Tab-separated table of N, CA and C in Angstrom:
chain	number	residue	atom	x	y	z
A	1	UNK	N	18.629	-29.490	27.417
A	1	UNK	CA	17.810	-29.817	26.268
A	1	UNK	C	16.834	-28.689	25.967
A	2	UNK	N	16.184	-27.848	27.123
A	2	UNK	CA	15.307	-26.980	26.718
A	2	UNK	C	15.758	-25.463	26.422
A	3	UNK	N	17.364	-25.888	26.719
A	3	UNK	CA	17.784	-24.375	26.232
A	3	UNK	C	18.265	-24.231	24.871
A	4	UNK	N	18.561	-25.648	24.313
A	4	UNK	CA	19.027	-26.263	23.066
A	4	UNK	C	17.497	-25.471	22.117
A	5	UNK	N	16.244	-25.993	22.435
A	5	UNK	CA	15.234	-26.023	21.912
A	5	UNK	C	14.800	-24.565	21.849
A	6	UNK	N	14.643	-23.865	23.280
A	6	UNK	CA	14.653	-22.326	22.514
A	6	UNK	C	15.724	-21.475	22.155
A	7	UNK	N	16.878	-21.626	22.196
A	7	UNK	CA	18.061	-21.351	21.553
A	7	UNK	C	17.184	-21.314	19.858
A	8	UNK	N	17.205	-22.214	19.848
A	8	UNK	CA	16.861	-22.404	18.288
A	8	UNK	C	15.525	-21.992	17.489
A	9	UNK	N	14.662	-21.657	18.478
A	9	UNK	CA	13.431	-21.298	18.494
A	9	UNK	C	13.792	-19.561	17.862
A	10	UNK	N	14.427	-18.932	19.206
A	10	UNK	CA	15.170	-17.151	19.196
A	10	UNK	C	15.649	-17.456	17.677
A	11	UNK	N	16.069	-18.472	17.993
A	11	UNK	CA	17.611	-18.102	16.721
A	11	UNK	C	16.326	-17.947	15.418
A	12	UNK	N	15.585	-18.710	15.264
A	12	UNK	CA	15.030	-19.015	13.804
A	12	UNK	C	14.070	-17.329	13.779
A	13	UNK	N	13.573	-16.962	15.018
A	13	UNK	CA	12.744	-15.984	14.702
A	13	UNK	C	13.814	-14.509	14.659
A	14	UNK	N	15.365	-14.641	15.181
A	14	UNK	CA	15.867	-13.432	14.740
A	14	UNK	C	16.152	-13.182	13.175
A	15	UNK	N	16.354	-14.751	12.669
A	15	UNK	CA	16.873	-14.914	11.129
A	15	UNK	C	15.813	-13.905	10.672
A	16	UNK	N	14.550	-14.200	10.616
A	16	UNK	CA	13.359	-13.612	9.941
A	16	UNK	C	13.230	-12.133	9.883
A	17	UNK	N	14.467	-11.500	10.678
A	17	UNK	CA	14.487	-10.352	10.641
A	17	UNK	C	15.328	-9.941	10.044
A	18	UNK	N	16.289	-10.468	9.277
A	18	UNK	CA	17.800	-10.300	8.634
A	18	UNK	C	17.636	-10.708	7.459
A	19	UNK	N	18.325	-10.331	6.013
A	19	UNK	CA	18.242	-10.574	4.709
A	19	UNK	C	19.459	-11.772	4.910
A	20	UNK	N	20.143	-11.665	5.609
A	20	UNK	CA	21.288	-12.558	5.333
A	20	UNK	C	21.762	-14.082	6.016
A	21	UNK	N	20.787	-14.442	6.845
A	21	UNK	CA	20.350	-15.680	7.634
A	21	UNK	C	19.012	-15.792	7.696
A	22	UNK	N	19.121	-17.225	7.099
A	22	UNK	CA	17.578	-18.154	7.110
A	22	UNK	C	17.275	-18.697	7.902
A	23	UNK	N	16.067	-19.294	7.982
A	23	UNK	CA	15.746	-20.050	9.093
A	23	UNK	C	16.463	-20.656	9.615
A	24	UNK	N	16.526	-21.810	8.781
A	24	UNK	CA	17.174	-22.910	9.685
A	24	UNK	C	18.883	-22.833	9.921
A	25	UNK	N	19.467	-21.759	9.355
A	25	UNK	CA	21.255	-21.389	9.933
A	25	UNK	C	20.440	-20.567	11.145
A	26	UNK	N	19.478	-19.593	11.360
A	26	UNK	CA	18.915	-18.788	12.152
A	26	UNK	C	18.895	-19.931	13.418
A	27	UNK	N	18.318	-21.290	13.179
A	27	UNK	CA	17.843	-21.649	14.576
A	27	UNK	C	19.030	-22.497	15.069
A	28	UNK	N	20.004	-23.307	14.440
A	28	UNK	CA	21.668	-23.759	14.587
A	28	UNK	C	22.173	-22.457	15.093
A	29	UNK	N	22.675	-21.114	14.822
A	29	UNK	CA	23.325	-19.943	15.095
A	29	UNK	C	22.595	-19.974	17.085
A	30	UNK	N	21.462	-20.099	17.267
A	30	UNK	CA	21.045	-19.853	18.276
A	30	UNK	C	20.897	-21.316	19.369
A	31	UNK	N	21.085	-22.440	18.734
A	31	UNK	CA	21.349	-23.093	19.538
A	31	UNK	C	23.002	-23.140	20.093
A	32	UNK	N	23.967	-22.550	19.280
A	32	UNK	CA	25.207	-22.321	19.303
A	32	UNK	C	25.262	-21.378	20.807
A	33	UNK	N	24.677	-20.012	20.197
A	33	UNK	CA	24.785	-18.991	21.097
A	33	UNK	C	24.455	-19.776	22.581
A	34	UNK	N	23.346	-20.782	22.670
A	34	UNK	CA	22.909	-20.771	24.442
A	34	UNK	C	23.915	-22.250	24.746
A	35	UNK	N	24.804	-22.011	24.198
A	35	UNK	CA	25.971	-23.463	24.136
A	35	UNK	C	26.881	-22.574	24.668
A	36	UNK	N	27.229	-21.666	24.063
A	36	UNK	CA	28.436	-20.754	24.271
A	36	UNK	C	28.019	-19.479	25.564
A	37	UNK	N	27.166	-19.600	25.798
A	37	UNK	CA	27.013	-18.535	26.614
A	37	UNK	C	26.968	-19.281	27.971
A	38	UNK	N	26.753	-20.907	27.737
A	38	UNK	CA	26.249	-21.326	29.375
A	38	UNK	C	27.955	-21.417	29.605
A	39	UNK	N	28.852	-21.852	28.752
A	39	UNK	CA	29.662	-21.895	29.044
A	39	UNK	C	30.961	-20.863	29.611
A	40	UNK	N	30.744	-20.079	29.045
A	40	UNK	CA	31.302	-18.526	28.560
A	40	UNK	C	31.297	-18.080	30.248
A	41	UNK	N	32.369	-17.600	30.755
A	41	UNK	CA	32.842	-16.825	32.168
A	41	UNK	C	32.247	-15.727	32.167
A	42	UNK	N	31.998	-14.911	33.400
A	42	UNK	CA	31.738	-13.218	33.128
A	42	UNK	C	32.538	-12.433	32.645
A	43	UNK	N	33.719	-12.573	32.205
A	43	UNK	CA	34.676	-11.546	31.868
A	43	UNK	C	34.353	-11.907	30.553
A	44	UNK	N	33.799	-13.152	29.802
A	44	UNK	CA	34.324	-13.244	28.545
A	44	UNK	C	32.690	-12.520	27.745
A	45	UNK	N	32.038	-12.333	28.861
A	45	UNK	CA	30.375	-11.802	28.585
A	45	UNK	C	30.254	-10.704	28.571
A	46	UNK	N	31.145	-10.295	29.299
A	46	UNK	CA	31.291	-8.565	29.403
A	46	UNK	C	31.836	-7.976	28.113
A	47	UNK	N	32.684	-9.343	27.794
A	47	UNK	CA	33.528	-8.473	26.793
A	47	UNK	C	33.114	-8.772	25.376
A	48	UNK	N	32.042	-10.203	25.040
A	48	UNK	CA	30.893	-9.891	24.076
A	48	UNK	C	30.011	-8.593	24.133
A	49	UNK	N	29.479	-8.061	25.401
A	49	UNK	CA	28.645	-7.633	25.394
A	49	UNK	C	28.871	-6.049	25.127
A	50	UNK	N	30.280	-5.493	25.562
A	50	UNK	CA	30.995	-4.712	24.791
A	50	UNK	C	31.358	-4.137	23.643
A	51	UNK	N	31.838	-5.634	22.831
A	51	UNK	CA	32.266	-5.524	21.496
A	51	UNK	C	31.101	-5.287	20.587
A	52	UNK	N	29.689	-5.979	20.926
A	52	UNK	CA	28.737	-5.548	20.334
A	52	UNK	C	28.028	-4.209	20.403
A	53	UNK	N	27.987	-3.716	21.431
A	53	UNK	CA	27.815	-2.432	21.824
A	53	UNK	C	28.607	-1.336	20.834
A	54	UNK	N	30.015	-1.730	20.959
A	54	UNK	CA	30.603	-0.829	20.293
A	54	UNK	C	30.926	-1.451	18.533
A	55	UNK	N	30.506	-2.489	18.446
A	55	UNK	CA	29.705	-2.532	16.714
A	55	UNK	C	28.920	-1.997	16.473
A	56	UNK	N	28.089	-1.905	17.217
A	56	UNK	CA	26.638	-0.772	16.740
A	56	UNK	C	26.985	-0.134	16.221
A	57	UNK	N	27.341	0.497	17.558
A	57	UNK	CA	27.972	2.147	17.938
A	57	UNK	C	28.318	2.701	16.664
A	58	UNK	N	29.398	1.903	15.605
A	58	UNK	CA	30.189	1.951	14.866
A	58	UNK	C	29.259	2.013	13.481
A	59	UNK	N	28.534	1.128	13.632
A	59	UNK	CA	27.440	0.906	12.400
A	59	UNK	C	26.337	2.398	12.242
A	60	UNK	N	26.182	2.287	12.959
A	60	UNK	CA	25.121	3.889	13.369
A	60	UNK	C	25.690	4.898	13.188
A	61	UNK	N	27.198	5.217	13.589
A	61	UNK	CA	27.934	6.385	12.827
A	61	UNK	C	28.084	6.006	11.353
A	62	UNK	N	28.311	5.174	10.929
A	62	UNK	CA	28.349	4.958	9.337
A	62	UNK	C	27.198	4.757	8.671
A	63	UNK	N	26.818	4.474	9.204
A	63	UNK	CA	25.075	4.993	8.624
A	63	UNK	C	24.478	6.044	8.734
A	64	UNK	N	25.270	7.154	9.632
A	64	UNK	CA	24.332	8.512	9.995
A	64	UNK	C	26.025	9.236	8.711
A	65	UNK	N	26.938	9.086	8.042
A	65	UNK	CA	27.761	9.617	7.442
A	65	UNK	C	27.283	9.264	5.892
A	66	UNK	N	26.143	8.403	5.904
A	66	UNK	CA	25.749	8.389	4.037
A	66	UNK	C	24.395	9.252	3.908
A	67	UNK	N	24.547	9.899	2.799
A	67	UNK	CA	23.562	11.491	2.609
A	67	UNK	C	22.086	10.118	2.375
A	68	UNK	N	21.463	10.988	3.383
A	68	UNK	CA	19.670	10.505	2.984
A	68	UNK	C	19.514	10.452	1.281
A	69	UNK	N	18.913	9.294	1.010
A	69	UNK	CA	17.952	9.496	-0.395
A	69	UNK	C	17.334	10.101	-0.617
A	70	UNK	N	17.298	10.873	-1.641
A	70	UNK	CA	16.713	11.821	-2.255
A	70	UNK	C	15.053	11.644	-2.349
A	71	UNK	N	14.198	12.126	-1.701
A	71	UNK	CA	12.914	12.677	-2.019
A	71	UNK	C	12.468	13.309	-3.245
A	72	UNK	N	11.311	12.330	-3.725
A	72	UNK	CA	10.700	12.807	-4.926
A	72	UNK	C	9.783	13.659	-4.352
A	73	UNK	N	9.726	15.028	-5.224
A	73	UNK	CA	8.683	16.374	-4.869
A	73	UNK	C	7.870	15.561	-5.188
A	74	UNK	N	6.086	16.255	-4.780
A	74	UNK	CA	5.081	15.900	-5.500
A	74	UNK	C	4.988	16.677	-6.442
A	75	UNK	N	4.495	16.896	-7.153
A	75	UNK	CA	4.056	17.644	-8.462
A	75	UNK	C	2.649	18.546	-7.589
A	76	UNK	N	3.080	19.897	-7.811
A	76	UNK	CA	1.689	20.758	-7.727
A	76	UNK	C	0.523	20.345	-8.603
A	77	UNK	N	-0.768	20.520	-7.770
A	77	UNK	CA	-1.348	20.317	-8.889
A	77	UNK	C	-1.702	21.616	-9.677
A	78	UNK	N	-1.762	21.685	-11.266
A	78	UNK	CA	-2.497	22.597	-12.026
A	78	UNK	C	-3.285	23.132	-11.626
A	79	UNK	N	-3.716	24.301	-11.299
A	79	UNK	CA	-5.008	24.665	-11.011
A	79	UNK	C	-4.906	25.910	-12.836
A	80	UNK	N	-6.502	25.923	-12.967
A	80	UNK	CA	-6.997	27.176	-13.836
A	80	UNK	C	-6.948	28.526	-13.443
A	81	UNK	N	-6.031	29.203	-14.086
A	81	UNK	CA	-5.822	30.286	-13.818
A	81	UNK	C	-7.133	31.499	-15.011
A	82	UNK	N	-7.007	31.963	-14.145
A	82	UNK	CA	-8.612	33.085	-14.887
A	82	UNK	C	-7.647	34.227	-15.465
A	83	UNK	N	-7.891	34.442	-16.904
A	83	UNK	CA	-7.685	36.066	-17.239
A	83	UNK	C	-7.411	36.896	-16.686
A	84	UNK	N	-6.806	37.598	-17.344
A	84	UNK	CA	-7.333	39.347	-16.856
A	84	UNK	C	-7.919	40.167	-17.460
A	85	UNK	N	-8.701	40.393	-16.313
A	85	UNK	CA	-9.886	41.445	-17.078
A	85	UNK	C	-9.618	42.000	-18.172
A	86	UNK	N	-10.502	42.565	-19.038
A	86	UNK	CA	-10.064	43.481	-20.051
A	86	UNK	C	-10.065	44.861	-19.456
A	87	UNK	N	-9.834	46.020	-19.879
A	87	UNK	CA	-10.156	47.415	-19.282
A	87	UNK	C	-10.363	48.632	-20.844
């Protein structure tokens, strides 16, 4: 019961970090996860813990292969420029 409860607790505060899960799928998604994980063997943890690893992995090269956004210059400022002498 209390892994049910912060399962869902994690889950709701990872949503809050993601555009694409809300709260409350955020805190269901995480009571899921500590359902599936008590159950889940070591081989089958290793091999979550893998596949995510090498999603990153994967995400971070495709994100380091799109050109940075373009930077707006600042604008110099004007300064007054003085004559030249006469002679």
């Amino acid at each position: 019961m209390l892994s049910k409860i912060l399962g869902g607790l994690v889950g709701a505060q990872a949503a809050d970090h993601t555009d694409k899960v809300g709260g409350a799928s955020g805190a269901l998604l995480g009571v899921v996860a500590a359902t599936v994980l008590r159950r889940a063997s070591l081989p089958l943890l290793i091999a979550l813990t893998a596949g995510g690893y090498l999603l990153k992995k994967q995400s971070d090269k495709e994100e380091a292969k799109k050109p940075a956004p373009a930077r707006k210059r600042a604008a110099k400022p004007r300064t007054a420029r003085a004559k030249p002498a006469a002679t």
